[in-house]
């Protein structure tokens, strides 16, 4: 199951659409213009185009999210380009974000680089990917000192990870501070 959410910068500004595999804490993030469903669905469409329908279905069999307006119509996420079911979407109970707690916890790493209250409007997707790569290469106690990237490489198709722009960052180059994006 993949957990899905959004992270807001300033109200009314750009957001981050995030996805996380709880078993390895690997996260993806997409910069979106507004908190509208067309933007979150567009990220899914990009993922399917980039990975191919078969790989998409393998990596995203089930999605768990909240009932925010940007995720309101599950069918738009579930139906692929070919009209076939590409995933299944389920919703947390209202006011129970802990039901996708791994993703909520992982958002703390975003806050190290983009402190609360900062606007995301000056960001581009390349900067977001740089941040995600640094987050995914940070060791985690839950992973017994390993990183999400190392754990994911044991079970994910390496080609898929390359298509998504995910790469290994050496430990001595990891930066989880705002300077990373300058």
PDB file of C-alpha atoms in Angstrom:
ATOM      1  CA  UNK A   1       0.000   0.000   0.000  1.00  0.00           C
ATOM      2  CA  UNK A   2       1.245   3.491  -0.880  1.00  0.00           C
ATOM      3  CA  UNK A   3       0.286   6.454   1.280  1.00  0.00           C
ATOM      4  CA  UNK A   4      -0.641   9.741  -0.426  1.00  0.00           C
ATOM      5  CA  UNK A   5      -1.019  13.319   0.829  1.00  0.00           C
ATOM      6  CA  UNK A   6      -0.197  16.952   0.128  1.00  0.00           C
ATOM      7  CA  UNK A   7       2.015  19.412   2.006  1.00  0.00           C
ATOM      8  CA  UNK A   8       1.114  23.095   1.906  1.00  0.00           C
ATOM      9  CA  UNK A   9       3.555  25.972   1.864  1.00  0.00           C
ATOM     10  CA  UNK A  10       1.644  29.238   2.160  1.00  0.00           C
ATOM     11  CA  UNK A  11      -2.148  29.087   1.875  1.00  0.00           C
ATOM     12  CA  UNK A  12      -3.223  29.393  -1.731  1.00  0.00           C
ATOM     13  CA  UNK A  13       0.265  28.750  -3.097  1.00  0.00           C
ATOM     14  CA  UNK A  14       2.003  25.750  -4.604  1.00  0.00           C
ATOM     15  CA  UNK A  15       1.941  22.428  -2.754  1.00  0.00           C
ATOM     16  CA  UNK A  16       3.802  19.152  -2.681  1.00  0.00           C
ATOM     17  CA  UNK A  17       1.894  16.021  -3.649  1.00  0.00           C
ATOM     18  CA  UNK A  18       3.618  13.200  -1.756  1.00  0.00           C
ATOM     19  CA  UNK A  19       3.585   9.405  -2.032  1.00  0.00           C
ATOM     20  CA  UNK A  20       5.332   6.985   0.312  1.00  0.00           C
ATOM     21  CA  UNK A  21       5.869   3.222   0.527  1.00  0.00           C
ATOM     22  CA  UNK A  22       5.679   2.473   4.279  1.00  0.00           C
ATOM     23  CA  UNK A  23       7.760  -0.723   4.110  1.00  0.00           C
ATOM     24  CA  UNK A  24      10.877   1.200   3.075  1.00  0.00           C
ATOM     25  CA  UNK A  25       9.921   4.874   3.661  1.00  0.00           C
ATOM     26  CA  UNK A  26      10.747   5.748   0.043  1.00  0.00           C
ATOM     27  CA  UNK A  27       9.001   8.991  -0.857  1.00  0.00           C
ATOM     28  CA  UNK A  28       8.121  10.784  -4.078  1.00  0.00           C
ATOM     29  CA  UNK A  29       7.028  14.431  -4.218  1.00  0.00           C
ATOM     30  CA  UNK A  30       5.567  16.484  -7.028  1.00  0.00           C
ATOM     31  CA  UNK A  31       5.242  20.246  -7.055  1.00  0.00           C
ATOM     32  CA  UNK A  32       1.662  21.152  -7.938  1.00  0.00           C
ATOM     33  CA  UNK A  33       0.184  24.579  -8.652  1.00  0.00           C
ATOM     34  CA  UNK A  34      -3.002  24.379  -6.604  1.00  0.00           C
ATOM     35  CA  UNK A  35      -4.925  22.046  -4.319  1.00  0.00           C
ATOM     36  CA  UNK A  36      -7.146  20.870  -7.150  1.00  0.00           C
ATOM     37  CA  UNK A  37      -7.696  17.287  -8.143  1.00  0.00           C
ATOM     38  CA  UNK A  38      -6.616  17.908 -11.739  1.00  0.00           C
ATOM     39  CA  UNK A  39      -3.078  18.539 -10.425  1.00  0.00           C
ATOM     40  CA  UNK A  40      -2.815  15.410  -8.277  1.00  0.00           C
ATOM     41  CA  UNK A  41      -4.319  13.278 -11.041  1.00  0.00           C
ATOM     42  CA  UNK A  42      -1.815  14.802 -13.496  1.00  0.00           C
ATOM     43  CA  UNK A  43       1.015  13.525 -11.279  1.00  0.00           C
ATOM     44  CA  UNK A  44      -0.489  10.022 -11.460  1.00  0.00           C
ATOM     45  CA  UNK A  45      -0.814  10.288 -15.216  1.00  0.00           C
ATOM     46  CA  UNK A  46       2.848  11.343 -15.450  1.00  0.00           C
ATOM     47  CA  UNK A  47       3.867   8.380 -13.284  1.00  0.00           C
ATOM     48  CA  UNK A  48       1.940   5.964 -15.499  1.00  0.00           C
ATOM     49  CA  UNK A  49       3.404   7.480 -18.697  1.00  0.00           C
ATOM     50  CA  UNK A  50       6.924   7.433 -17.278  1.00  0.00           C
ATOM     51  CA  UNK A  51       6.812   3.933 -15.785  1.00  0.00           C
ATOM     52  CA  UNK A  52       4.437   2.263 -18.223  1.00  0.00           C
ATOM     53  CA  UNK A  53       1.066   0.864 -17.180  1.00  0.00           C
ATOM     54  CA  UNK A  54       2.381  -2.518 -16.036  1.00  0.00           C
ATOM     55  CA  UNK A  55       5.119  -1.090 -13.808  1.00  0.00           C
ATOM     56  CA  UNK A  56       2.723   1.551 -12.464  1.00  0.00           C
ATOM     57  CA  UNK A  57       0.245  -1.141 -11.431  1.00  0.00           C
ATOM     58  CA  UNK A  58       3.029  -3.119  -9.779  1.00  0.00           C
ATOM     59  CA  UNK A  59       4.345  -0.147  -7.765  1.00  0.00           C
ATOM     60  CA  UNK A  60       0.987   1.451  -6.913  1.00  0.00           C
ATOM     61  CA  UNK A  61      -1.522  -1.382  -6.397  1.00  0.00           C
ATOM     62  CA  UNK A  62      -3.344   0.336  -3.500  1.00  0.00           C
ATOM     63  CA  UNK A  63      -3.331   3.969  -2.388  1.00  0.00           C
ATOM     64  CA  UNK A  64      -4.332   5.208   1.075  1.00  0.00           C
ATOM     65  CA  UNK A  65      -5.090   8.911   1.413  1.00  0.00           C
ATOM     66  CA  UNK A  66      -7.259  11.393   3.266  1.00  0.00           C
ATOM     67  CA  UNK A  67     -10.495  12.820   1.958  1.00  0.00           C
ATOM     68  CA  UNK A  68      -9.083  16.196   0.900  1.00  0.00           C
ATOM     69  CA  UNK A  69     -10.601  17.929  -2.115  1.00  0.00           C
ATOM     70  CA  UNK A  70      -7.479  17.104  -4.166  1.00  0.00           C
ATOM     71  CA  UNK A  71      -8.272  13.376  -3.824  1.00  0.00           C
ATOM     72  CA  UNK A  72     -12.092  13.530  -3.924  1.00  0.00           C
ATOM     73  CA  UNK A  73     -12.833  11.353  -6.963  1.00  0.00           C
ATOM     74  CA  UNK A  74     -11.102   7.971  -6.612  1.00  0.00           C
ATOM     75  CA  UNK A  75     -12.068   6.895 -10.133  1.00  0.00           C
ATOM     76  CA  UNK A  76      -9.836   9.571 -11.696  1.00  0.00           C
ATOM     77  CA  UNK A  77      -6.848   8.032  -9.884  1.00  0.00           C
ATOM     78  CA  UNK A  78      -7.933   4.446 -10.369  1.00  0.00           C
ATOM     79  CA  UNK A  79      -8.496   4.517 -14.142  1.00  0.00           C
ATOM     80  CA  UNK A  80      -5.411   4.534 -16.363  1.00  0.00           C
ATOM     81  CA  UNK A  81      -4.752   5.884 -19.835  1.00  0.00           C
ATOM     82  CA  UNK A  82      -5.954   2.620 -21.334  1.00  0.00           C
ATOM     83  CA  UNK A  83      -9.241   2.809 -19.413  1.00  0.00           C
ATOM     84  CA  UNK A  84      -8.253  -0.139 -17.230  1.00  0.00           C
ATOM     85  CA  UNK A  85      -7.954  -0.052 -13.462  1.00  0.00           C
ATOM     86  CA  UNK A  86      -4.420   1.061 -12.559  1.00  0.00           C
ATOM     87  CA  UNK A  87      -4.793   1.240  -8.771  1.00  0.00           C
ATOM     88  CA  UNK A  88      -7.334   1.192  -5.958  1.00  0.00           C
ATOM     89  CA  UNK A  89      -7.845   4.193  -3.692  1.00  0.00           C
ATOM     90  CA  UNK A  90      -8.958   3.975  -0.067  1.00  0.00           C
ATOM     91  CA  UNK A  91      -9.538   6.785   2.396  1.00  0.00           C
ATOM     92  CA  UNK A  92      -8.579   7.223   6.024  1.00  0.00           C
ATOM     93  CA  UNK A  93     -11.322   7.913   8.493  1.00  0.00           C
ATOM     94  CA  UNK A  94     -12.017  11.624   9.000  1.00  0.00           C
ATOM     95  CA  UNK A  95      -9.519  13.277  11.359  1.00  0.00           C
ATOM     96  CA  UNK A  96      -7.390  10.140  11.530  1.00  0.00           C
ATOM     97  CA  UNK A  97      -4.235  11.112   9.681  1.00  0.00           C
ATOM     98  CA  UNK A  98      -2.365   8.592  11.860  1.00  0.00           C
ATOM     99  CA  UNK A  99      -3.814   5.925   9.567  1.00  0.00           C
ATOM    100  CA  UNK A 100      -1.166   7.074   7.096  1.00  0.00           C
ATOM    101  CA  UNK A 101       1.283   7.868   9.853  1.00  0.00           C
ATOM    102  CA  UNK A 102       4.479   6.875   8.054  1.00  0.00           C
ATOM    103  CA  UNK A 103       3.878   9.577   5.456  1.00  0.00           C
ATOM    104  CA  UNK A 104       2.910  12.158   8.069  1.00  0.00           C
ATOM    105  CA  UNK A 105       6.131  11.367   9.949  1.00  0.00           C
ATOM    106  CA  UNK A 106       8.170  11.544   6.742  1.00  0.00           C
ATOM    107  CA  UNK A 107       6.820  15.049   6.096  1.00  0.00           C
ATOM    108  CA  UNK A 108       9.042  16.150   9.007  1.00  0.00           C
ATOM    109  CA  UNK A 109      12.036  15.695   6.721  1.00  0.00           C
ATOM    110  CA  UNK A 110      10.475  18.111   4.229  1.00  0.00           C
ATOM    111  CA  UNK A 111      10.117  20.674   7.035  1.00  0.00           C
ATOM    112  CA  UNK A 112      13.881  20.529   7.673  1.00  0.00           C
ATOM    113  CA  UNK A 113      14.484  21.773   4.132  1.00  0.00           C
ATOM    114  CA  UNK A 114      11.307  23.847   3.741  1.00  0.00           C
ATOM    115  CA  UNK A 115      10.418  25.148   7.232  1.00  0.00           C
ATOM    116  CA  UNK A 116       6.751  25.651   8.044  1.00  0.00           C
ATOM    117  CA  UNK A 117       5.382  28.927   6.730  1.00  0.00           C
ATOM    118  CA  UNK A 118       7.697  29.070   3.717  1.00  0.00           C
ATOM    119  CA  UNK A 119       6.169  29.484   0.305  1.00  0.00           C
ATOM    120  CA  UNK A 120       6.761  26.761  -2.282  1.00  0.00           C
ATOM    121  CA  UNK A 121       6.026  29.219  -5.105  1.00  0.00           C
ATOM    122  CA  UNK A 122       9.697  29.815  -5.937  1.00  0.00           C
ATOM    123  CA  UNK A 123      10.460  26.098  -6.258  1.00  0.00           C
ATOM    124  CA  UNK A 124      10.708  23.967  -9.365  1.00  0.00           C
ATOM    125  CA  UNK A 125      10.377  20.195  -9.739  1.00  0.00           C
ATOM    126  CA  UNK A 126      14.144  19.767 -10.077  1.00  0.00           C
ATOM    127  CA  UNK A 127      14.649  21.291  -6.615  1.00  0.00           C
ATOM    128  CA  UNK A 128      11.882  19.108  -5.178  1.00  0.00           C
ATOM    129  CA  UNK A 129      13.545  16.008  -6.644  1.00  0.00           C
ATOM    130  CA  UNK A 130      16.908  17.063  -5.153  1.00  0.00           C
ATOM    131  CA  UNK A 131      15.240  17.383  -1.733  1.00  0.00           C
ATOM    132  CA  UNK A 132      13.486  14.016  -2.121  1.00  0.00           C
ATOM    133  CA  UNK A 133      16.768  12.319  -3.028  1.00  0.00           C
ATOM    134  CA  UNK A 134      18.445  13.725   0.076  1.00  0.00           C
ATOM    135  CA  UNK A 135      15.484  12.666   2.258  1.00  0.00           C
ATOM    136  CA  UNK A 136      15.452   9.174   0.729  1.00  0.00           C
ATOM    137  CA  UNK A 137      19.172   8.783   1.461  1.00  0.00           C
ATOM    138  CA  UNK A 138      18.890   9.707   5.147  1.00  0.00           C
ATOM    139  CA  UNK A 139      19.270   6.806   7.583  1.00  0.00           C
ATOM    140  CA  UNK A 140      16.236   5.861   9.671  1.00  0.00           C
ATOM    141  CA  UNK A 141      16.023   4.104  13.031  1.00  0.00           C
ATOM    142  CA  UNK A 142      12.962   2.221  11.696  1.00  0.00           C
ATOM    143  CA  UNK A 143      15.204   0.806   8.950  1.00  0.00           C
ATOM    144  CA  UNK A 144      17.939  -0.177  11.433  1.00  0.00           C
ATOM    145  CA  UNK A 145      20.320   2.476  10.169  1.00  0.00           C
ATOM    146  CA  UNK A 146      19.629   1.863   6.495  1.00  0.00           C
ATOM    147  CA  UNK A 147      18.119   4.389   4.090  1.00  0.00           C
ATOM    148  CA  UNK A 148      14.867   4.295   2.148  1.00  0.00           C
ATOM    149  CA  UNK A 149      16.886   4.169  -1.108  1.00  0.00           C
ATOM    150  CA  UNK A 150      18.914   1.142  -0.035  1.00  0.00           C
ATOM    151  CA  UNK A 151      15.801  -0.668   1.183  1.00  0.00           C
ATOM    152  CA  UNK A 152      13.841   0.164  -1.966  1.00  0.00           C
ATOM    153  CA  UNK A 153      16.640  -1.015  -4.257  1.00  0.00           C
ATOM    154  CA  UNK A 154      16.223  -4.512  -2.779  1.00  0.00           C
ATOM    155  CA  UNK A 155      12.631  -4.790  -3.974  1.00  0.00           C
ATOM    156  CA  UNK A 156      12.027  -2.144  -6.661  1.00  0.00           C
ATOM    157  CA  UNK A 157      13.016  -2.307 -10.284  1.00  0.00           C
ATOM    158  CA  UNK A 158      16.212  -0.234 -10.633  1.00  0.00           C
ATOM    159  CA  UNK A 159      15.055   0.989 -14.046  1.00  0.00           C
ATOM    160  CA  UNK A 160      11.842   2.355 -12.497  1.00  0.00           C
ATOM    161  CA  UNK A 161      13.830   4.208  -9.860  1.00  0.00           C
ATOM    162  CA  UNK A 162      16.029   5.771 -12.533  1.00  0.00           C
ATOM    163  CA  UNK A 163      12.962   6.825 -14.546  1.00  0.00           C
ATOM    164  CA  UNK A 164      11.658   8.570 -11.424  1.00  0.00           C
ATOM    165  CA  UNK A 165      14.959  10.410 -10.970  1.00  0.00           C
ATOM    166  CA  UNK A 166      15.755   8.639  -7.709  1.00  0.00           C
ATOM    167  CA  UNK A 167      19.461   8.281  -7.017  1.00  0.00           C
ATOM    168  CA  UNK A 168      21.887   7.467  -4.253  1.00  0.00           C
ATOM    169  CA  UNK A 169      23.484  10.408  -2.470  1.00  0.00           C
ATOM    170  CA  UNK A 170      26.650   9.607  -0.447  1.00  0.00           C
ATOM    171  CA  UNK A 171      26.127   9.994   3.333  1.00  0.00           C
ATOM    172  CA  UNK A 172      28.673  12.813   3.654  1.00  0.00           C
ATOM    173  CA  UNK A 173      26.788  14.859   1.019  1.00  0.00           C
ATOM    174  CA  UNK A 174      23.329  14.662   2.635  1.00  0.00           C
ATOM    175  CA  UNK A 175      21.876  18.074   3.444  1.00  0.00           C
ATOM    176  CA  UNK A 176      18.496  18.541   5.088  1.00  0.00           C
ATOM    177  CA  UNK A 177      18.635  22.315   5.441  1.00  0.00           C
ATOM    178  CA  UNK A 178      17.153  25.160   3.385  1.00  0.00           C
ATOM    179  CA  UNK A 179      20.581  25.719   1.781  1.00  0.00           C
ATOM    180  CA  UNK A 180      20.036  22.507  -0.214  1.00  0.00           C
ATOM    181  CA  UNK A 181      17.679  24.327  -2.572  1.00  0.00           C
ATOM    182  CA  UNK A 182      19.814  27.409  -3.175  1.00  0.00           C
TER     183      UNK A 182
END
